[in-house]
Tab-separated table of C-alpha atoms in Angstrom:
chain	number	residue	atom	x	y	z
A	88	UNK	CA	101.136	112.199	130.358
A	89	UNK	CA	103.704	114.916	129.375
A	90	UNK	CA	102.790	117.468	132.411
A	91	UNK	CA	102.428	114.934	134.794
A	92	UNK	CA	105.926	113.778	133.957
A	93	UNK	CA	107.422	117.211	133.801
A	94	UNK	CA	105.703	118.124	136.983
A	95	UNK	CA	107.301	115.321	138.685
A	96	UNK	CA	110.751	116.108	136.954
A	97	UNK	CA	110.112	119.970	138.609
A	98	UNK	CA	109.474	118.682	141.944
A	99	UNK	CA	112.848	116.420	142.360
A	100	UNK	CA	115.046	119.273	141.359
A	101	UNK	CA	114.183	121.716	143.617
A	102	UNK	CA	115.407	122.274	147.303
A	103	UNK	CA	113.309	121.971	150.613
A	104	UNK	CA	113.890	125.738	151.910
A	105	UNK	CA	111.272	128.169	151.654
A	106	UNK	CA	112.610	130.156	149.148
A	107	UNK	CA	112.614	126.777	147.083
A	108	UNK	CA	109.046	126.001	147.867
A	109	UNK	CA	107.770	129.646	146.464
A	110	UNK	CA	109.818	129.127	143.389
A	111	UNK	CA	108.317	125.885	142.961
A	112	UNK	CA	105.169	126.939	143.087
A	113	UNK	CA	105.963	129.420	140.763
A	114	UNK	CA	107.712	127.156	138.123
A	115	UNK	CA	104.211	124.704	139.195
A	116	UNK	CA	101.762	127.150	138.040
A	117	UNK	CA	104.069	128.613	134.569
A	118	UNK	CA	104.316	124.850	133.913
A	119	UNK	CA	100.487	124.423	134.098
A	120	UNK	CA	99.544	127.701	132.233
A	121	UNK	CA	101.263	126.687	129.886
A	122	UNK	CA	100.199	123.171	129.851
A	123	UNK	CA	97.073	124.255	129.513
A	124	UNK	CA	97.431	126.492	126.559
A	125	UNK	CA	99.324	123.970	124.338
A	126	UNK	CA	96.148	121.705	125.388
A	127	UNK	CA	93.569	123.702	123.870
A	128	UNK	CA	95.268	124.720	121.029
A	129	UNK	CA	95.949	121.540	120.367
A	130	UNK	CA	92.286	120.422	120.835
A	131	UNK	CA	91.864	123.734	118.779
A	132	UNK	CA	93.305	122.104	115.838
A	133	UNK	CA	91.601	119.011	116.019
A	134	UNK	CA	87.956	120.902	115.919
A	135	UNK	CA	89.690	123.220	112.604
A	136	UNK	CA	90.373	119.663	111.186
A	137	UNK	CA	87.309	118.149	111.451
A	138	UNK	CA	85.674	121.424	110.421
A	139	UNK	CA	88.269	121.088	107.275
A	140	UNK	CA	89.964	124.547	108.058
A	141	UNK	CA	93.341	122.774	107.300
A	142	UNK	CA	95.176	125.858	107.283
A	143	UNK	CA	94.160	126.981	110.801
A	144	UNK	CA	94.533	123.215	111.916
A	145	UNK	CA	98.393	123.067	110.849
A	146	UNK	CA	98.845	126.818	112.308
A	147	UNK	CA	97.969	125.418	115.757
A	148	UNK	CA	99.428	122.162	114.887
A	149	UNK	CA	102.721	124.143	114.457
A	150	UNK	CA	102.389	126.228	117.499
A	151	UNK	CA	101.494	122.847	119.878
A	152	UNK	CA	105.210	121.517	118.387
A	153	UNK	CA	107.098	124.787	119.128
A	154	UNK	CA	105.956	125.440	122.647
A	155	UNK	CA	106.448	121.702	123.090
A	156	UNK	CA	108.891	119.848	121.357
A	157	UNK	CA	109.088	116.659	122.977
A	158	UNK	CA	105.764	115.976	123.047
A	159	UNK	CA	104.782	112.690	121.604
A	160	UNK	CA	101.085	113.262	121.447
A	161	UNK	CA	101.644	116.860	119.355
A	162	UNK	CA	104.063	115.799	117.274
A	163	UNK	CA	102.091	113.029	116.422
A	164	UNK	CA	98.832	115.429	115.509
A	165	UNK	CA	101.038	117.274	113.380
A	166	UNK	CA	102.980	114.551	111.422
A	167	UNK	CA	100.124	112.869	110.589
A	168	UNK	CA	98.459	115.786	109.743
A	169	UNK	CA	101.394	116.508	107.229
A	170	UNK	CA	101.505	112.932	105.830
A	171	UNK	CA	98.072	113.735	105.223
A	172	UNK	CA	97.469	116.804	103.832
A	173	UNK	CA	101.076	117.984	103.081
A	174	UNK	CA	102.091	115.926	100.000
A	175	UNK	CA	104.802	118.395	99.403
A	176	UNK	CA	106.641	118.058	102.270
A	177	UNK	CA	107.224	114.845	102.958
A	178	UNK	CA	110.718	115.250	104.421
A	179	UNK	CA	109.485	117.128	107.510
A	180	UNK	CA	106.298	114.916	108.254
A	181	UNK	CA	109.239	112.191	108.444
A	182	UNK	CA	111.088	114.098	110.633
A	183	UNK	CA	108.259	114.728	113.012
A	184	UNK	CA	107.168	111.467	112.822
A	185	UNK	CA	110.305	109.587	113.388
A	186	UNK	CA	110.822	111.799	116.189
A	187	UNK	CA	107.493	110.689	117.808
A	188	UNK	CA	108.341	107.465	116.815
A	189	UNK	CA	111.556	107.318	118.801
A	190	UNK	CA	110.025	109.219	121.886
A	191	UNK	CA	107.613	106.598	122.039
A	192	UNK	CA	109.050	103.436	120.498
A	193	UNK	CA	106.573	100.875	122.359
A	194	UNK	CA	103.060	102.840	122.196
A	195	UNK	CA	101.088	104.485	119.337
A	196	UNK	CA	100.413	102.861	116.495
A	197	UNK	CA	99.173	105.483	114.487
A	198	UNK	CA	102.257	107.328	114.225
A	199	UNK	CA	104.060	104.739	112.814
A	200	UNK	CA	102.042	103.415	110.241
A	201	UNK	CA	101.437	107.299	109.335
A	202	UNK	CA	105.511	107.162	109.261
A	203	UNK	CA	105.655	104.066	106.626
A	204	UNK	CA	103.161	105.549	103.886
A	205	UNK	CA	105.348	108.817	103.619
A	206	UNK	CA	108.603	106.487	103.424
A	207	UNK	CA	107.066	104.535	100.881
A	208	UNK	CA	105.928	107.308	99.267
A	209	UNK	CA	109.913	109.098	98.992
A	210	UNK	CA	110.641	105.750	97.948
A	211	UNK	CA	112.500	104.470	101.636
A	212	UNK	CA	111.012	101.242	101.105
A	213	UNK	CA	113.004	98.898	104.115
A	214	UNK	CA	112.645	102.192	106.658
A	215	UNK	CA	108.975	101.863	105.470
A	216	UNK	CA	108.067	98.104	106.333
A	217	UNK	CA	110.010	98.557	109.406
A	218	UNK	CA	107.587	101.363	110.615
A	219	UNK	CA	104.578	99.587	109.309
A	220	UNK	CA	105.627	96.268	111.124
A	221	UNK	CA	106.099	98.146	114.411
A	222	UNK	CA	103.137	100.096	114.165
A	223	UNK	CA	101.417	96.260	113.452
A	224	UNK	CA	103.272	94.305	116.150
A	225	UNK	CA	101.861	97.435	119.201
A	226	UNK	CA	98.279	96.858	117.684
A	227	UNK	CA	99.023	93.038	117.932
A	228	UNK	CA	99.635	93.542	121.956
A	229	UNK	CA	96.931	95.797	122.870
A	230	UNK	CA	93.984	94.738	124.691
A	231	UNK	CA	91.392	96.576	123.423
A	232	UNK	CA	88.476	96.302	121.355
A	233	UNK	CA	88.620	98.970	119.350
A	234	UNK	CA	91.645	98.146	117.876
A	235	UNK	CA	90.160	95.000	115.485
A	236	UNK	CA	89.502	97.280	112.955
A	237	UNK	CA	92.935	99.358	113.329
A	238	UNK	CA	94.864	96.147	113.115
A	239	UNK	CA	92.881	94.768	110.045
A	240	UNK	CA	93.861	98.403	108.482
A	241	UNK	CA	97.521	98.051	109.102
A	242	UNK	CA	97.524	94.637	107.783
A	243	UNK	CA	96.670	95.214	104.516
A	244	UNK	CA	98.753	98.668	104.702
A	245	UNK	CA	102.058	96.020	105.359
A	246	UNK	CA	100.492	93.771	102.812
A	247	UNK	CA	100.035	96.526	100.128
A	248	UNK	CA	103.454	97.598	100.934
A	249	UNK	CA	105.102	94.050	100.787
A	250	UNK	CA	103.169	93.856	97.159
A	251	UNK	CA	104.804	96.471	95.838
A	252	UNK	CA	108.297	94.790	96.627
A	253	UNK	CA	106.477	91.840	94.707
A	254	UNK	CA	106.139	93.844	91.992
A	255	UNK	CA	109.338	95.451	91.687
A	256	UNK	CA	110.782	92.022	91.871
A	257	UNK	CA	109.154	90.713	89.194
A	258	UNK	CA	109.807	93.632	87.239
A	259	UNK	CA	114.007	92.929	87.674
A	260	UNK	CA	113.020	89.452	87.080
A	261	UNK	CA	116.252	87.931	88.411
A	262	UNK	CA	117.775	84.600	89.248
A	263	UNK	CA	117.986	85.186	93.133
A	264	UNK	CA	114.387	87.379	93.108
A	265	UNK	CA	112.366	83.708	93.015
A	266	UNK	CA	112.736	82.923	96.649
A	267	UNK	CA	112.273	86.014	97.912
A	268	UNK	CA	108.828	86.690	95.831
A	269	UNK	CA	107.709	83.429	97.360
A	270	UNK	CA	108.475	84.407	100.636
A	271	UNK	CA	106.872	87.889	99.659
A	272	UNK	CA	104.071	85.809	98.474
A	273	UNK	CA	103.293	83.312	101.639
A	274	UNK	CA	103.937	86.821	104.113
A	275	UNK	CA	101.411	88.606	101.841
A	276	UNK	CA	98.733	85.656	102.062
A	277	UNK	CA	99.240	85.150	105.953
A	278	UNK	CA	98.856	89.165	106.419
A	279	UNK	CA	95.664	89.133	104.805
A	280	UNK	CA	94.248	85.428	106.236
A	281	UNK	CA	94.650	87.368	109.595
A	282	UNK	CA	92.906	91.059	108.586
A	283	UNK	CA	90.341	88.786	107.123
A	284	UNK	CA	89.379	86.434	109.952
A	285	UNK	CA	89.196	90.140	112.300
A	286	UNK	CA	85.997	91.155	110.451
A	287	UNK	CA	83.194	90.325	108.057
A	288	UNK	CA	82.307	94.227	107.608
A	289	UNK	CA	85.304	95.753	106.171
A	290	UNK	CA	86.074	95.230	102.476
A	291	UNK	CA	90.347	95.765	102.952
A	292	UNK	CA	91.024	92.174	103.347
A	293	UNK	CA	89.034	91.371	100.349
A	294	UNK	CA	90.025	94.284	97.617
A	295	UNK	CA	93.831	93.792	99.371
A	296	UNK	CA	93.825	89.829	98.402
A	297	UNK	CA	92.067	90.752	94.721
A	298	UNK	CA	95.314	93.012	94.253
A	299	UNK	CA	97.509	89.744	95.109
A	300	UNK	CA	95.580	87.631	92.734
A	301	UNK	CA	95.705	90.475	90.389
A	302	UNK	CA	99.578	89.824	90.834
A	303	UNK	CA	99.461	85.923	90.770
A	304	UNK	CA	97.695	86.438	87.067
A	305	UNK	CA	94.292	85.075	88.493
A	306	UNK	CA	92.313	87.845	87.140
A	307	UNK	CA	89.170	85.459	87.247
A	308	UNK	CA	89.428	85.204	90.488
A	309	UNK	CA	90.459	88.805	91.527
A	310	UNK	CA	87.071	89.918	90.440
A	311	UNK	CA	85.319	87.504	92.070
A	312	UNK	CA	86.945	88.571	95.364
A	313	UNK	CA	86.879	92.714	94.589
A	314	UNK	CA	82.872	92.117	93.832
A	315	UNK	CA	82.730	90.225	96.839
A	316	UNK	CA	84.614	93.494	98.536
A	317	UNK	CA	81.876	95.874	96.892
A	318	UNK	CA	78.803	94.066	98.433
A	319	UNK	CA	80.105	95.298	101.849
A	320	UNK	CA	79.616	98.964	100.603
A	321	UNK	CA	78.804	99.729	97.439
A	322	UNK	CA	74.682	99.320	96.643
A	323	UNK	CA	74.195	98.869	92.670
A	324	UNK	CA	70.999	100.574	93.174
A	325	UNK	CA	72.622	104.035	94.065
A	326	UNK	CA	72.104	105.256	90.640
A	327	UNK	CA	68.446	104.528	90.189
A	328	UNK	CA	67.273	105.730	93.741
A	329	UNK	CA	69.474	108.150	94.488
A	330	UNK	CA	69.883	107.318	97.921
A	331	UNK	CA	72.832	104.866	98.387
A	332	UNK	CA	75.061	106.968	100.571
A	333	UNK	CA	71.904	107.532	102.865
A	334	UNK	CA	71.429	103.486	103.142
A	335	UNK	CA	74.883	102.319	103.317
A	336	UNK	CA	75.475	105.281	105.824
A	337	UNK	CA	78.394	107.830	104.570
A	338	UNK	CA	80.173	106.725	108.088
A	339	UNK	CA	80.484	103.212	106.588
A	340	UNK	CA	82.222	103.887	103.319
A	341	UNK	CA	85.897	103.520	103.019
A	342	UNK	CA	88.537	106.135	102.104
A	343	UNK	CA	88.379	108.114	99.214
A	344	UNK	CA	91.990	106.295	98.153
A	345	UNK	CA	90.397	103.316	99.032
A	346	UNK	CA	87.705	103.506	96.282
A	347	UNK	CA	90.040	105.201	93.519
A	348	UNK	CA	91.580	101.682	94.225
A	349	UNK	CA	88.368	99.835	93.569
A	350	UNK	CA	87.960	102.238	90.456
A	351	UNK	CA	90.982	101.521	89.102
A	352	UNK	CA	90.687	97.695	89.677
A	353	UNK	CA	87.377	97.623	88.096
A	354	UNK	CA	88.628	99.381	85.185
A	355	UNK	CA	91.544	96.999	84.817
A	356	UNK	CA	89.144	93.670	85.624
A	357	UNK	CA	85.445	94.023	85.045
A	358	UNK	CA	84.303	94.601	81.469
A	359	UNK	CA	81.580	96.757	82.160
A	360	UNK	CA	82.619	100.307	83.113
A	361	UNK	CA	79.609	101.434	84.731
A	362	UNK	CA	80.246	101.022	88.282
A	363	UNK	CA	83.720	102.456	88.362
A	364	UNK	CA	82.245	105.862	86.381
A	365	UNK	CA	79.696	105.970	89.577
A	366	UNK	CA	82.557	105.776	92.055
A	367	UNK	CA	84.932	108.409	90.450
A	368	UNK	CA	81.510	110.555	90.038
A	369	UNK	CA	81.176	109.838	93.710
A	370	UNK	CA	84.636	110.709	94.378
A	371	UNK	CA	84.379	114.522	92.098
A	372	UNK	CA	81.251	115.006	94.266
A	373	UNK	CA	83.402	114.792	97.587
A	374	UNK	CA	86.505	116.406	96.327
A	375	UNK	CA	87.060	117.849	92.854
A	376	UNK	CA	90.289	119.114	92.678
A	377	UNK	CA	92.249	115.730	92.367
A	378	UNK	CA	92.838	115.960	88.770
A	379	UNK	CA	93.952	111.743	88.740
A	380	UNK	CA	89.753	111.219	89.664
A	381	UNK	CA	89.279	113.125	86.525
A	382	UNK	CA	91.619	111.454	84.518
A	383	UNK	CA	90.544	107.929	85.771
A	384	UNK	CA	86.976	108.782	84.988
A	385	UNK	CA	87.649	110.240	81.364
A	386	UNK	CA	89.178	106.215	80.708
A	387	UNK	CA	86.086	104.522	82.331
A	388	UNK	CA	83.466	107.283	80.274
A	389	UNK	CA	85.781	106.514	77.298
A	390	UNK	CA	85.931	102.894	77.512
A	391	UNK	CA	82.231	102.319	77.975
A	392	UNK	CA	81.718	104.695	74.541
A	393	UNK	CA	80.902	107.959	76.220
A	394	UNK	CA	83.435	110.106	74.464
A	395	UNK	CA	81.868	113.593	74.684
A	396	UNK	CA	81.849	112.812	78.682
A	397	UNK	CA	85.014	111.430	78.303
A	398	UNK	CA	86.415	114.652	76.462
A	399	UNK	CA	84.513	116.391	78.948
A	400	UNK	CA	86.364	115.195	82.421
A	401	UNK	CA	89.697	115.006	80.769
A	402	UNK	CA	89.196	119.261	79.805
A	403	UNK	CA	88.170	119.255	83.130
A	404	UNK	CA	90.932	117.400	84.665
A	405	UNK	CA	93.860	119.248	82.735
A	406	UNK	CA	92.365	122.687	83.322
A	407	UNK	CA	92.448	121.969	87.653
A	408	UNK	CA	95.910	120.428	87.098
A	409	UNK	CA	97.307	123.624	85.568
A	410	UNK	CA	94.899	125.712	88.372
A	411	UNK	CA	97.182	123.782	90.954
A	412	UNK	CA	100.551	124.838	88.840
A	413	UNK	CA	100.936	121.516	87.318
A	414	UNK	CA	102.450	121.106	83.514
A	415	UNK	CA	102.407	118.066	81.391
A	416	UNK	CA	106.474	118.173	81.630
A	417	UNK	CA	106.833	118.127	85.531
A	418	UNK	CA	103.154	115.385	86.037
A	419	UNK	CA	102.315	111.959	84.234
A	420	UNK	CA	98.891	112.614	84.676
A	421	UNK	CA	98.656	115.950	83.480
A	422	UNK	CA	100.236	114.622	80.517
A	423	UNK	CA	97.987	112.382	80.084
A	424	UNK	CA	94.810	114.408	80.511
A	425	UNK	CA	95.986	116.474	78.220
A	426	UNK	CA	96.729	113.931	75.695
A	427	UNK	CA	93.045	112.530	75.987
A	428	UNK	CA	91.538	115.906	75.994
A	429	UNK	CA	93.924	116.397	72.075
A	430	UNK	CA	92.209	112.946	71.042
A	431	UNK	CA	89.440	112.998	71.871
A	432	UNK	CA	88.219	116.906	70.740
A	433	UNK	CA	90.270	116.435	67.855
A	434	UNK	CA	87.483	114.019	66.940
């Protein structure tokens, strides 16, 4: 939409002499040169992406923004791609993505929801819901029926989001914080009622209401409702056949954050400590340099009574931490990795 718009813009400024019409063509054909470069570098990133080059893909990201700055659909690529992949620099995925955001205040979903996990994330909490509920209410008004399972998504994101203002709330655990936690509370329910009734395939809805039960004290129930989440993706017969991602289809399981989420939640619910170690090993498999995997894994192996495993993945953990220029004074969970690994070799 960009060129077309621009190449409209071109035509109304110019003149109807012939020395007008030659430069128009002129400025017609620059415009669409370029138009099409910026086009296939930005489908040039897209393919380095998916082929996990990420520094190629944020090279041509770049180079899309800086030939084009006002260009909605490359400064989205390249926000998100930040918010993504660029925890360290959160401040300019904002700014990109607030930019796209404004360009485009009415379409786009994506950008804004990408725009409300990095707020949350620098701790911009109101700016945060604001994006997520606009990103929500442009999902809301499309027609289209691909967008079920976007909207379901961005539910629980608000929901998740409006949880963690729960939280903090009953943390300060004053006088004038019981009305709004109810409120928070009824919001929360009615977010995830409506993600839920979407779908019967995705577990979100579920895993997002056992982390509001979780909150409501009604542990009970919580693991009634994450198990319930698990049977849409997780096979308990992984282990013995080997071949659970093949039958459940890799396409169909959920985000890697997404299970470290069901991990943790197991950990904190289930008594047995099995399943969790086979997601986090399922996790390491996929990505192994995200030393919070290895330190959630050396808990699970160390609260089922593996301790030389345990030992094991928290050595393991600590030494990719430091790899990554991490110390136990600047990160919590390089502290505690290397805690556990002191323990439990000390043994």
């Amino acid at each position: 939409m960009g060129y077309h718009h621009q190449h409209r813009h071109a035509q109304q400024q110019h003149g109807s002499n012939s020395k007008g019409q030659t430069q128009r063509r002129k400025n017609k054909n620059e415009q669409h040169g370029t138009r099409k470069s910026c086009e296939e570098l930005f489908m040039q990133a897209e393919i380095a992406l998916m082929s996990e080059d990420l520094a190629q893909a944020e090279a041509l990201y770049k180079e899309c923004v800086l030939r084009e700055p006002e260009n909605v659909e490359f400064l989205d690529g390249y926000g998100s791609f930040l918010a993504e992949f660029a925890n360290d620099r959160k401040d300019e995925a904002i700014k990109v993505l607030q930019k796209a955001c404004d360009l485009a205040p009415m379409t786009g979903f994506e950008k804004f929801m990408y725009l409300g996990q990095v707020l949350d994330a620098c701790g911009r909490t109101e700016e945060a819901e604001a994006a997520m509920r606009q990103g929500v209410g442009i999902l809301r008004n499309m027609d289209d029926e691909n967008s079920e399972e976007y909207l379901t998504s961005a539910l629980c994101s608000l929901a998740e989001l409006l949880m963690g203002l729960i939280h903090d709330a009953l943390d300060e655990a004053e006088d004038d914080s019981e009305e709004e936690v109810s409120r928070l509370y009824i919001e929360v329910e009615s977010l995830l009622h409506e993600a839920g009734s979407g779908t019967s395939k995705n577990p979100e809805p579920l895993q997002a209401l056992c982390s509001l039960r979780v909150l409501q004290g009604r542990e009970e129930e919580a693991l009634g409702l994450l198990k319930e989440s698990l049977q849409l993706w997780w096979d308990d017969d992984d282990e013995e056949d080997g071949n659970g991602d093949e039958k459940k289809g890799e396409s169909m399981l959920p985000s890697y954050e997404f299970r470290f989420e069901t991990a943790k939640l197991l950990l904190e619910l289930d008594d047995s400590t099995a399943t969790a170690a086979d997601i986090l090993e399922g996790l390491l498999e996929e990505n192994d340099a995200v030393p919070d995997v290895w330190l959630l894994l050396a808990v699970a192996y160390k609260a089922g009574g593996e301790l030389e495993s345990a030992a094991e993945a928290a050595t393991q953990g600590a030494k990719i931490a430091r790899l990554q220029g991490y110390s136990e004074q600047d990160n919590e969970v390089v502290y505690a990795l290397e805690e556990l690994e002191k323990e439990l070799t000390s043994k």
